[in-house]
GROMACS .gro file of C-alpha atoms in nm:
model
  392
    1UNK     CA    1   2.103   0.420  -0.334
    2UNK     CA    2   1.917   0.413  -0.019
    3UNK     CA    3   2.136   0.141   0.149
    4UNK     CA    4   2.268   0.328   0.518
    5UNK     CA    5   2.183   0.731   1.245
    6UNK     CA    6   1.731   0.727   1.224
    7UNK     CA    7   1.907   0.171   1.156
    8UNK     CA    8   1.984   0.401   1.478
    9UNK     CA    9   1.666   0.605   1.504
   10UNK     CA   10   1.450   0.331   1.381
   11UNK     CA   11   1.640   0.061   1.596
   12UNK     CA   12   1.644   0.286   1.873
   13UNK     CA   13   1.215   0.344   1.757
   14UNK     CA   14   1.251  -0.029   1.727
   15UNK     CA   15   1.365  -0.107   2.077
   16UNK     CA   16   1.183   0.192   2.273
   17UNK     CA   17   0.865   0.143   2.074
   18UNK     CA   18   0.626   0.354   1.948
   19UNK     CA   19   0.484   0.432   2.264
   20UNK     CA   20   0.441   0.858   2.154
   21UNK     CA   21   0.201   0.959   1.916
   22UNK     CA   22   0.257   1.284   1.673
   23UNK     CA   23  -0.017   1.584   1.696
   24UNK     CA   24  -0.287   1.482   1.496
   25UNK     CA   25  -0.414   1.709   1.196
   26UNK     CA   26  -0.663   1.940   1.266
   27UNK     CA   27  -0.962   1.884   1.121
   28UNK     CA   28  -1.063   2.299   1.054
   29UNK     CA   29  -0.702   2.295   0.852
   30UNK     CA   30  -0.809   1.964   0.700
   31UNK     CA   31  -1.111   2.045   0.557
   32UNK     CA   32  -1.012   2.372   0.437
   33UNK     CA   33  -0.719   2.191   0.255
   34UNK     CA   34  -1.001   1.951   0.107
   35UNK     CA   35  -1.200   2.207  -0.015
   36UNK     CA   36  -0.895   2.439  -0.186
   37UNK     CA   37  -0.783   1.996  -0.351
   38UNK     CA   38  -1.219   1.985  -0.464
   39UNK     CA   39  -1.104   1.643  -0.281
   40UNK     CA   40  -1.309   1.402  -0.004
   41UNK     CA   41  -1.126   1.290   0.259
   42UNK     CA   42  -1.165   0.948   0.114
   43UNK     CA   43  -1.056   1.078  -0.208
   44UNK     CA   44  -0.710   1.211  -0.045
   45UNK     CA   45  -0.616   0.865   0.178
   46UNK     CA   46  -0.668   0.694  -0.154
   47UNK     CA   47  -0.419   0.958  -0.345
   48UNK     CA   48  -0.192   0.896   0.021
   49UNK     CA   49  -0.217   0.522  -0.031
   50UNK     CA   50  -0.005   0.507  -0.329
   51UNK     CA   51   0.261   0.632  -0.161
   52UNK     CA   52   0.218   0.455   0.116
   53UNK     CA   53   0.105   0.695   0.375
   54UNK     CA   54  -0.234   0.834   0.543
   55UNK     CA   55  -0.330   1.078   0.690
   56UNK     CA   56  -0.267   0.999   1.090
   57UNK     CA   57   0.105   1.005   0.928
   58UNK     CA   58   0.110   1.396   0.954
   59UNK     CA   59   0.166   1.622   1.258
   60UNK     CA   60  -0.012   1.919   1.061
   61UNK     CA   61  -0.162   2.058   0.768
   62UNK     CA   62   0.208   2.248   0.652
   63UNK     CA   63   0.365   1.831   0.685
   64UNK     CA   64   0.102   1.760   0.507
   65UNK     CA   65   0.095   2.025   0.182
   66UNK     CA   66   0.496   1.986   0.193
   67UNK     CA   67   0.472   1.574   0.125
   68UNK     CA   68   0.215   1.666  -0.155
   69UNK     CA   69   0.388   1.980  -0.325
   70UNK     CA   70   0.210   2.212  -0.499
   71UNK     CA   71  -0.087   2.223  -0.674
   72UNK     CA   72  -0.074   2.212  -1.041
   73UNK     CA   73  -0.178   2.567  -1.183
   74UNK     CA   74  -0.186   2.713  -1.504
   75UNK     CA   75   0.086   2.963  -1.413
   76UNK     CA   76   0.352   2.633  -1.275
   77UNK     CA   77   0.243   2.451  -1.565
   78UNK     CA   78   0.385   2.642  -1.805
   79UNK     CA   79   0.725   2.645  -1.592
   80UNK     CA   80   0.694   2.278  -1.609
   81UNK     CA   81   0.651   2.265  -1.986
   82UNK     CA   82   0.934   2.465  -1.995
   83UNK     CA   83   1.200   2.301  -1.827
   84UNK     CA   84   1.150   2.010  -2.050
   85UNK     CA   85   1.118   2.230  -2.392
   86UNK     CA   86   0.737   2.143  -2.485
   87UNK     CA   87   0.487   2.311  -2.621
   88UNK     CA   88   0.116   2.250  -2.403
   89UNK     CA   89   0.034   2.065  -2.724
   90UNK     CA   90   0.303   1.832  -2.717
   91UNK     CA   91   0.295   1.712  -2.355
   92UNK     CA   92  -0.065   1.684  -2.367
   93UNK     CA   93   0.013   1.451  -2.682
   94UNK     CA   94   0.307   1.282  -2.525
   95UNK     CA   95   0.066   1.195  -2.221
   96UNK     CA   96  -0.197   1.093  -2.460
   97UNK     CA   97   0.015   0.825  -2.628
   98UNK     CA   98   0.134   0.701  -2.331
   99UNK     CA   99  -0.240   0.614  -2.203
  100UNK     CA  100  -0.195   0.889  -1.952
  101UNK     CA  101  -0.428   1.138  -2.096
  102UNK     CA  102  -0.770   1.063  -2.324
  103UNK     CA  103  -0.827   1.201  -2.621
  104UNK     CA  104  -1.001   1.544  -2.544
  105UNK     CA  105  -0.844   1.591  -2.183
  106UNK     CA  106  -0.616   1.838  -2.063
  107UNK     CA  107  -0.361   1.799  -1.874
  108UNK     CA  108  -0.466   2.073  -1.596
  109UNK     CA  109  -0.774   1.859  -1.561
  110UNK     CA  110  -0.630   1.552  -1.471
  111UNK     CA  111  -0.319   1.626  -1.296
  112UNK     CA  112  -0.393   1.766  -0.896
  113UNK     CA  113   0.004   1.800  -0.822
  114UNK     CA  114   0.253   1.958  -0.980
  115UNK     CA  115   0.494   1.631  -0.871
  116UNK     CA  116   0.275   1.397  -1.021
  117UNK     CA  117   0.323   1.515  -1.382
  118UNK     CA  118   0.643   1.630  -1.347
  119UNK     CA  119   0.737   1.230  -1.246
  120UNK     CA  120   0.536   1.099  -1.585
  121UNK     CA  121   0.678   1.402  -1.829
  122UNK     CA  122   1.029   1.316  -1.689
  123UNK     CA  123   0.979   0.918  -1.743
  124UNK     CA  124   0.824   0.977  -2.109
  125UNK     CA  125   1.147   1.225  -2.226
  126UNK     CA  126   1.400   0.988  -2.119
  127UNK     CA  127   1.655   0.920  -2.333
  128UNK     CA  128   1.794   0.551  -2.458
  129UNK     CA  129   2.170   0.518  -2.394
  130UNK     CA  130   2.324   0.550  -2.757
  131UNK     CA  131   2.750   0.532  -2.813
  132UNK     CA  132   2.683   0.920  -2.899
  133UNK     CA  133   2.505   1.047  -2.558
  134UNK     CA  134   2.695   0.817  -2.384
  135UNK     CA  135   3.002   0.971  -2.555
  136UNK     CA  136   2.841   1.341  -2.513
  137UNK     CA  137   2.820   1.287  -2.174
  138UNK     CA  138   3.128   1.147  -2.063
  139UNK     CA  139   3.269   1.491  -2.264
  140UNK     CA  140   3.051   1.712  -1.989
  141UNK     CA  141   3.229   1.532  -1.725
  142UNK     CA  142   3.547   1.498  -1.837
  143UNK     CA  143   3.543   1.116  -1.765
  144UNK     CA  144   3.639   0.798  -1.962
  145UNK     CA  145   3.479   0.498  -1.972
  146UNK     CA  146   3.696   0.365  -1.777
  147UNK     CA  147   3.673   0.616  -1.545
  148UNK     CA  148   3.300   0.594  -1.569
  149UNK     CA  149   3.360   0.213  -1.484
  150UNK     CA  150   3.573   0.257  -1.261
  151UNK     CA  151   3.315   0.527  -1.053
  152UNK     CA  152   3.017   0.286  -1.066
  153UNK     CA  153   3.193  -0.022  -0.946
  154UNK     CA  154   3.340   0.198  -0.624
  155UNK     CA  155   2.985   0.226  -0.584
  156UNK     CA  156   2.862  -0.113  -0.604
  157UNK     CA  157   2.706  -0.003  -0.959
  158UNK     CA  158   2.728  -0.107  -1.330
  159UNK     CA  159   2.633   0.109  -1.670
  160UNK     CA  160   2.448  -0.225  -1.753
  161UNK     CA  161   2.208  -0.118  -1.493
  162UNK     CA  162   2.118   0.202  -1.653
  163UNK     CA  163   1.874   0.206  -1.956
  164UNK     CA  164   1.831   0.569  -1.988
  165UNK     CA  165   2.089   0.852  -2.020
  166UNK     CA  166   1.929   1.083  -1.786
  167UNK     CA  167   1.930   0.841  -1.483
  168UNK     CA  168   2.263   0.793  -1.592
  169UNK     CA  169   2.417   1.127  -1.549
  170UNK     CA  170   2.192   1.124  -1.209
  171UNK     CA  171   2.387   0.905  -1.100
  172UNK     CA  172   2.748   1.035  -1.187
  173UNK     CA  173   2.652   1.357  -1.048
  174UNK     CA  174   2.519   1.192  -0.710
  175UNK     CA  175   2.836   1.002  -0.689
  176UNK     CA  176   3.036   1.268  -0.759
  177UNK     CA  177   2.894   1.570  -0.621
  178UNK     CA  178   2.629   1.366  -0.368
  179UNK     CA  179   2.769   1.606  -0.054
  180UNK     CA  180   2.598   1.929  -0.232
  181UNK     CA  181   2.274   1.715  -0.251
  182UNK     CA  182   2.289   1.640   0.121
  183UNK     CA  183   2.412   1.992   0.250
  184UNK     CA  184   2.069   1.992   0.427
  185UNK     CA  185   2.152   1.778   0.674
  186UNK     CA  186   2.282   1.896   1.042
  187UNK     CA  187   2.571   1.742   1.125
  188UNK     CA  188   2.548   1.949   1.465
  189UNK     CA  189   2.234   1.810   1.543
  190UNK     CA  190   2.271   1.437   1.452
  191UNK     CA  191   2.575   1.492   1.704
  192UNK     CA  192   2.412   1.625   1.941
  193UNK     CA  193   2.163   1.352   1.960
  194UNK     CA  194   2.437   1.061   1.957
  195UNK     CA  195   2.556   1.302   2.275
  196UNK     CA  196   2.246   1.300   2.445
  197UNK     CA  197   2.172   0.926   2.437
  198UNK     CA  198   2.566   0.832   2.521
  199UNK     CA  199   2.633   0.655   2.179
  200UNK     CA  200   3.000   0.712   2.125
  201UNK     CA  201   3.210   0.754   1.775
  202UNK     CA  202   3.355   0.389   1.823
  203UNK     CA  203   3.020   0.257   1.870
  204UNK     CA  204   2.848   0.441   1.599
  205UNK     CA  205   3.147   0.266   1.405
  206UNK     CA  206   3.077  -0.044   1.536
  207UNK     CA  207   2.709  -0.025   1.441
  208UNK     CA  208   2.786   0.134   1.119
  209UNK     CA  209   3.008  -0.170   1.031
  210UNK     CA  210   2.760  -0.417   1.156
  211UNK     CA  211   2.481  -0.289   0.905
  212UNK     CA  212   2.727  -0.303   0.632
  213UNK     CA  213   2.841  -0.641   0.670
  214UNK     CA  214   2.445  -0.737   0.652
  215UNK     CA  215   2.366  -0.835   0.208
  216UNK     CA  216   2.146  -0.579   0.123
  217UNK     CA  217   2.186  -0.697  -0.253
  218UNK     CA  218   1.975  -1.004  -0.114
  219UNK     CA  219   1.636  -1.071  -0.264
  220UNK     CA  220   1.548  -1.255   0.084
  221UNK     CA  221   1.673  -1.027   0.268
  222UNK     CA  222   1.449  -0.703   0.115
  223UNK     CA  223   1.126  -0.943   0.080
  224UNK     CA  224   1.201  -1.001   0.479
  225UNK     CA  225   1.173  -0.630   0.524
  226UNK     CA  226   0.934  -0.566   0.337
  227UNK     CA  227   0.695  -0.787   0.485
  228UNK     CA  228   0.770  -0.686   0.813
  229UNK     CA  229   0.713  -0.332   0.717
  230UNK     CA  230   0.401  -0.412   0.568
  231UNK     CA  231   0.292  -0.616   0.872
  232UNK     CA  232   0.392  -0.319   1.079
  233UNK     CA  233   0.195  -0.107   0.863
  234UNK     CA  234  -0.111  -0.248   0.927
  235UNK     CA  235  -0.114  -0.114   1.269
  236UNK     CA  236  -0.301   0.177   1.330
  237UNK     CA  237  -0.143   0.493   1.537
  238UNK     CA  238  -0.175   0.460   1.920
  239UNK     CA  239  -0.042   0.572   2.218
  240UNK     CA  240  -0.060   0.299   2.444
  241UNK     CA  241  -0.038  -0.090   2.497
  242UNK     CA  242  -0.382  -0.080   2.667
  243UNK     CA  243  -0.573   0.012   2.304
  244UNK     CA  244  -0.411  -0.302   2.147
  245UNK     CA  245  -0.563  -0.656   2.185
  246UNK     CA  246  -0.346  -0.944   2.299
  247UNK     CA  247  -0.324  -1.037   1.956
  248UNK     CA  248  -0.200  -0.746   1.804
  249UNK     CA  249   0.100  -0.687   2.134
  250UNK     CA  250   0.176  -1.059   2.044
  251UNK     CA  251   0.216  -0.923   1.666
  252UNK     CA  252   0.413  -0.632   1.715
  253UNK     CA  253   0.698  -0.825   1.937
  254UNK     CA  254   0.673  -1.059   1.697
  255UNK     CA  255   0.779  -0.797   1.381
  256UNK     CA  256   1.059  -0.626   1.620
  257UNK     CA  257   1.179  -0.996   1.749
  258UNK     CA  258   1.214  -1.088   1.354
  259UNK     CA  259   1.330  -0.729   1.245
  260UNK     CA  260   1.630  -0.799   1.499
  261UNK     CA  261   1.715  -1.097   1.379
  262UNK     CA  262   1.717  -0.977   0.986
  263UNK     CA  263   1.931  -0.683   1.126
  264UNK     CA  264   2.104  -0.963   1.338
  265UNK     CA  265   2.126  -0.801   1.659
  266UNK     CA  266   2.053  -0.866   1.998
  267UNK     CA  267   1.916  -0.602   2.260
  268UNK     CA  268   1.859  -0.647   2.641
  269UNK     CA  269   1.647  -0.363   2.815
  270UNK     CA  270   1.730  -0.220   3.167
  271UNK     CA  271   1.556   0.018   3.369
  272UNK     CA  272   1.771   0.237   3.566
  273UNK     CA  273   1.690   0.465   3.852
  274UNK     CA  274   1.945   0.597   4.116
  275UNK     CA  275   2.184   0.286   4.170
  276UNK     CA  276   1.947   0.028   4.067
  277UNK     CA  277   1.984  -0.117   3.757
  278UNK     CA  278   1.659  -0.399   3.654
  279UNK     CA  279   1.651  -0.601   3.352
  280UNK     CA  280   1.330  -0.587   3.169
  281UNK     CA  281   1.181  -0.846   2.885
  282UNK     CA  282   1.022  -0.700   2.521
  283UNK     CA  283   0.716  -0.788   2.669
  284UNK     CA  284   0.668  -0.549   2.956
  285UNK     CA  285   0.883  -0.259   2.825
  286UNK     CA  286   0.572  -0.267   2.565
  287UNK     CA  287   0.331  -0.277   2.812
  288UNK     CA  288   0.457   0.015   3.002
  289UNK     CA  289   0.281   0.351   3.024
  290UNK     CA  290   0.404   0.529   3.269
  291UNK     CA  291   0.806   0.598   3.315
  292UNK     CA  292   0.795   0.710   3.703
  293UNK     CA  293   1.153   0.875   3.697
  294UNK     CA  294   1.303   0.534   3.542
  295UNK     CA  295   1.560   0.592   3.261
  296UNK     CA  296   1.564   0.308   2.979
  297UNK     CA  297   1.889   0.170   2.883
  298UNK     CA  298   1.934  -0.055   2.585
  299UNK     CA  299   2.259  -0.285   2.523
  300UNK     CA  300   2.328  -0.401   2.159
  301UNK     CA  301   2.504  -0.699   2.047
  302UNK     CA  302   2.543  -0.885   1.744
  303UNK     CA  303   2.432  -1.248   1.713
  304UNK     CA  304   2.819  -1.362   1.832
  305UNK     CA  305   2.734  -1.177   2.172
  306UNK     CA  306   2.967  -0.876   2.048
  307UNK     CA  307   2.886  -0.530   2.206
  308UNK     CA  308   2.792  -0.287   1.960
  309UNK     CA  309   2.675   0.004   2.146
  310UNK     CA  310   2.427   0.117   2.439
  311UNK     CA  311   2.176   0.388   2.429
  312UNK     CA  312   2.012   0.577   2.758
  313UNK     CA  313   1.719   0.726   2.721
  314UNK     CA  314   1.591   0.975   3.051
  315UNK     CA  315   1.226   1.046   3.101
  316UNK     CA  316   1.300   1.390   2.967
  317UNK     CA  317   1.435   1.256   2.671
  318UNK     CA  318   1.100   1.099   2.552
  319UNK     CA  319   0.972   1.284   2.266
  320UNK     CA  320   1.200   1.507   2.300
  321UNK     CA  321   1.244   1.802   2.022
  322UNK     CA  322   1.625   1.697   1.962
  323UNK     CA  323   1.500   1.362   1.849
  324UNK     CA  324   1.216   1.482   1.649
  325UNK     CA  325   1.394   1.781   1.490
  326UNK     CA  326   1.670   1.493   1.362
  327UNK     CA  327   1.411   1.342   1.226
  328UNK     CA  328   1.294   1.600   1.010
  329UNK     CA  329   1.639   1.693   0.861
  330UNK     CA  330   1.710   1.320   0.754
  331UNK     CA  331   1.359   1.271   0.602
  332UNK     CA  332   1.438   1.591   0.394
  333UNK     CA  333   1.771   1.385   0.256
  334UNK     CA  334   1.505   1.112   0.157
  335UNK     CA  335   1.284   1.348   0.010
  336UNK     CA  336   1.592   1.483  -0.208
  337UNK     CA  337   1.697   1.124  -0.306
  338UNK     CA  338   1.351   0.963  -0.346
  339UNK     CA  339   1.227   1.270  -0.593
  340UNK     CA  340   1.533   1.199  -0.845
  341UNK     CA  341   1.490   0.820  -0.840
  342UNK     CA  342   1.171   0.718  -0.811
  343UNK     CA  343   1.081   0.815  -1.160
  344UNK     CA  344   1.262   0.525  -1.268
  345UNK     CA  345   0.991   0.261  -1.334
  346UNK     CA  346   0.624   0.284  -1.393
  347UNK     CA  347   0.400  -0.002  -1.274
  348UNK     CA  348   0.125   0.093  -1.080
  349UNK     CA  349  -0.231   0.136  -1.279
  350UNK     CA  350  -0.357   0.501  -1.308
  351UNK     CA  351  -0.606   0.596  -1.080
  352UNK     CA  352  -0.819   0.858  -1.033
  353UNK     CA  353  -1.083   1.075  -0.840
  354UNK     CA  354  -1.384   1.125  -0.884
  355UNK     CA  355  -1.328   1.471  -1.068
  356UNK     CA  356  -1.050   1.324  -1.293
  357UNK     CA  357  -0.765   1.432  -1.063
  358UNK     CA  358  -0.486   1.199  -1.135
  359UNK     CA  359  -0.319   1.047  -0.806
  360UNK     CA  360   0.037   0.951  -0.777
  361UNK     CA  361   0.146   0.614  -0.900
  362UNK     CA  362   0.422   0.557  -0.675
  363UNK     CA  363   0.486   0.420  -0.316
  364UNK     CA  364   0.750   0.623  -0.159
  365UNK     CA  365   0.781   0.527   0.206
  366UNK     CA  366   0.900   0.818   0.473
  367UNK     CA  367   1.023   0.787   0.852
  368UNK     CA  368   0.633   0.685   0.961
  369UNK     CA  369   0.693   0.363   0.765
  370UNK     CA  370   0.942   0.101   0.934
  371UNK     CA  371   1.094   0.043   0.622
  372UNK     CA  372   1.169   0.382   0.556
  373UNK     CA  373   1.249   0.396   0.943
  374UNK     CA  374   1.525   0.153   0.858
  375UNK     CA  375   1.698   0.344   0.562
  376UNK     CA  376   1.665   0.656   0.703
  377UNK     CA  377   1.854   0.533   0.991
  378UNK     CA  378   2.109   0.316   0.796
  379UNK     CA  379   2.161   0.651   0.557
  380UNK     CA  380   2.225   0.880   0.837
  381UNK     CA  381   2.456   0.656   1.010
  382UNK     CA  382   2.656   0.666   0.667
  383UNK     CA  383   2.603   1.085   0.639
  384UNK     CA  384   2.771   1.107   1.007
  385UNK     CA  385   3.054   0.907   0.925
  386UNK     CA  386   3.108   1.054   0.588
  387UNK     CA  387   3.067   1.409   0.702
  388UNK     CA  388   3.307   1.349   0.969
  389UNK     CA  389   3.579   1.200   0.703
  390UNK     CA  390   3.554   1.456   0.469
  391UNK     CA  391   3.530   1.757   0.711
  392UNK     CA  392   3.192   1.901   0.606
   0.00000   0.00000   0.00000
C-alpha cells in the first residue's frame, strides 16, 4: 500500500543531504509534557523506540503530542468501548485473554494512549473471512466476486492475502474511494514546489516511471532498504560535516552511494553561480557548510545514462518553508494510511513502564526515517500524477 514527490523529497534529501537540522524541543514544554505522561524521559524514548522514532525527531512539543495522540482518559475510553460495542468488562476480558492485561488490571492503568488500545481492541475483534461476511459484504458494495477479483488484481492484490474481513473491506474502500482518504493533501503546494526547484511534468513522469519499473514485490530489494535505513538511523541529528568523524562521512556516502544504486539512479552535482557552472563529487558537497551565493544543481539519470530530471536548489531555497510545509501535508497521508494498516499483525513483545503504562508495539517509520523518506516520496509522486488525471 505504501509503494510511490518527498523518492523526490527524500532523493532530493538524499542528494542535498541532511545538512539542516529541525528546532529542537524545548525542554520547559518537555518536561511539562513528562510530568502531565507521569513518564521519564527515558521512559518516553523507550515508548518512541517502538515506533521507530526519538525524540530529536520532533520540531516541538504540538509534533510531538500529535505523533502520540491522546491520552487515554476515562471520558475517551468509554467512546472507545463504544465504537466497538463492549462493555468495560468485556474489553478488559478480551485484553486479559489475549495476555494483554493481568488478571486484576484495568485497562486505564495500563494503557497511556488512546492509539495504543484502540490498535490491540481493533486486532482482537477482527473477524475470520466466512462465505457469509464475505457474501454480506460484497452486498454493501454492490460488487461480485468477480468484481471483487477483478478490483484487487488492478491493484496488484489478491483476497488470498486477506485473513480478516475488516482489513478486507479496508481495502475495497481504499481502492475505491482512496481520493476521500487523501483529500488532505495540497496539490497546490506539491506544485508549487516542483515549480520552485524547475522539475517539469515530463520529468516528474519520467521519474515516476523509473520508480515503478524498480520490483518492490522483491524480498532483496526491501531487506536492501531496510538495512540502509537502519544504518542511516543510527546516525544521530547534526548540522554539519565537521561533528562527524571520518568514519561516519565515509558511512553516510556509503548508504546514499548504495541507496542510488537500489533506486538505480545516477546523480552528478554542480554548483552554479552567475555563468559558471562547477562539477562537484558526493564527497565535498557533504563537506560543505557554507553556500556563499552558489546554487546546487543536481542531474538524474538512470543506470543506462538516461536523463530523468534536474533539480536547482538557490541558497534561499535551503530550508525553505515551501519544502518543509510539503512535508508536513504528505506525512499526514502516511499518518492516514499507516493508522488503518498497521494493526494488521502483532509481533513485538509488550513492554512497559515503570508505572504499568503500556507502550506501543509497533514500528511505524515517518519522513525523519529514510525509509519512510523513500515512500513518502514515491507516494507523493503517485498523488501528483493521480490528482492531475483525475482532476482533483
Amino acid at each position: 500500500m505504501k509503494g510511490f514527490f518527498m523518492s523526490i523529497l527524500f532523493v532530493l534529501g538524499l542528494l542535498v543531504f541532511p545538512s539542516s537540522s529541525f528546532a529542537a524541543l524545548l525542554e520547559s514544554d518537555l518536561q511539562e509534557y513528562l510530568a502531565e505522561l507521569g513518564l521519564t524521559e527515558v521512559e518516553l524514548e523507550e515508548h518512541l523506540d517502538f515506533y521507530d522514532s526519538s525524540l530529536v525527531d520532533f520540531e516541538d512539543i504540538d509534533e510531538l503530542k500529535e505523533f502520540l495522540g491522546p491520552i487515554l482518559t476515562n471520558e475517551n475510553l468509554i467512546d472507545l468501548l463504544v465504537s466497538y460495542e463492549l462493555t468495560l468488562e468485556e474489553a478488559t476480558n478480551l485484553l486479559i485473554e489475549n495476555g494483554e492485561l493481568e488478571e486484576g488490571q484495568a485497562i486505564i492503568d495500563v494503557y497511556l494512549f488512546v492509539d495504543d488500545l484502540d490498535m490491540d481492541l481493533y486486532f482482537y475483534n477482527l473477524t475470520p473471512i466466512t462465505d457469509e461476511n464475505l457474501q454480506q459484504l460484497l452486498d454493501q458494495y454492490e460488487l461480485t466476486i468477480d468484481d471483487l477479483n477483478e478490483l484487487l488484481t488492478e491493484n496488484d492484490d489478491s483476497l488470498e492475502s486477506y485473513e480478516y474481513i475488516e482489513d478486507l473491506e479496508w481495502a475495497i474502500d481504499f481502492y475505491l474511494y482512496g481520493d476521500d482518504y487523501l483529500e488532505e493533501i495540497d496539490l497546490e503546494l506539491i506544485s508549487d514546489l516542483f515549480d520552485e526547484i524547475g522539475l517539469t511534468e515530463e520529468e516528474v513522469n519520467r521519474l515516476l516511471e523509473h520508480l515503478e519499473s524498480l520490483d518492490y514485490e522483491d524480498p532483496a530489494f526491501l531487506e536492501q532498504l531496510i538495512n540502509l535505513s537502519d544504518r542511516m538511523i543510527a546516525f544521530e541529528e547534526f548540522e554539519a560535516a565537521d561533528e562527524l568523524s571520518a568514519e561516519q562521512i565515509a558511512e553516510l556516502i556509503d548508504i546514499f552511494t548504495q541507496l542510488l544504486d537500489v533506486l538505480e539512479l545516477d546523480t552528478t552535482y554542480y554548483l552554479v553561480k552567475d555563468n559558471n557552472k562547477e562539477e562537484v563529487n558526493l564527497e565535498t558537497l557533504l563537506t560543505i557548510t557554507e553556500i556563499n551565493g552558489y546554487s546546487l544543481l543536481i542531474e538524474i539519470t538512470n543506470k543506462q545514462g538516461d536523463f530523468l530530471a534536474d533539480f536547482l536548489f538557490t541558497a534561499e531555497m535551503f530550508g525553505s518553508e515551501i519544502i518543509k510545509e510539503t512535508g508536513k501535508d504528505l506525512k499526514t497521508t502516511e499518518e492516514v494510511i499507516t493508522k488503518q494498516k498497521d494493526t494488521s499483525s502483532k509481533s513485538t513483545p509488550v513492554t512497559k513502564t515503570e508505572k504499568g503504562a503500556k507502550l506501543p508495539k509497533t514500528a511505524t517509520p515517518y519522513l525523519n526515517n529514510a525509509l519512510a523518506g523513500l515512500f513518502i516520496v514515491t507516494i507523493g509522486l503517485f498523488l501528483y500524477r493521480r490528482f492531475k488525471m483525475t482532476g482533483v
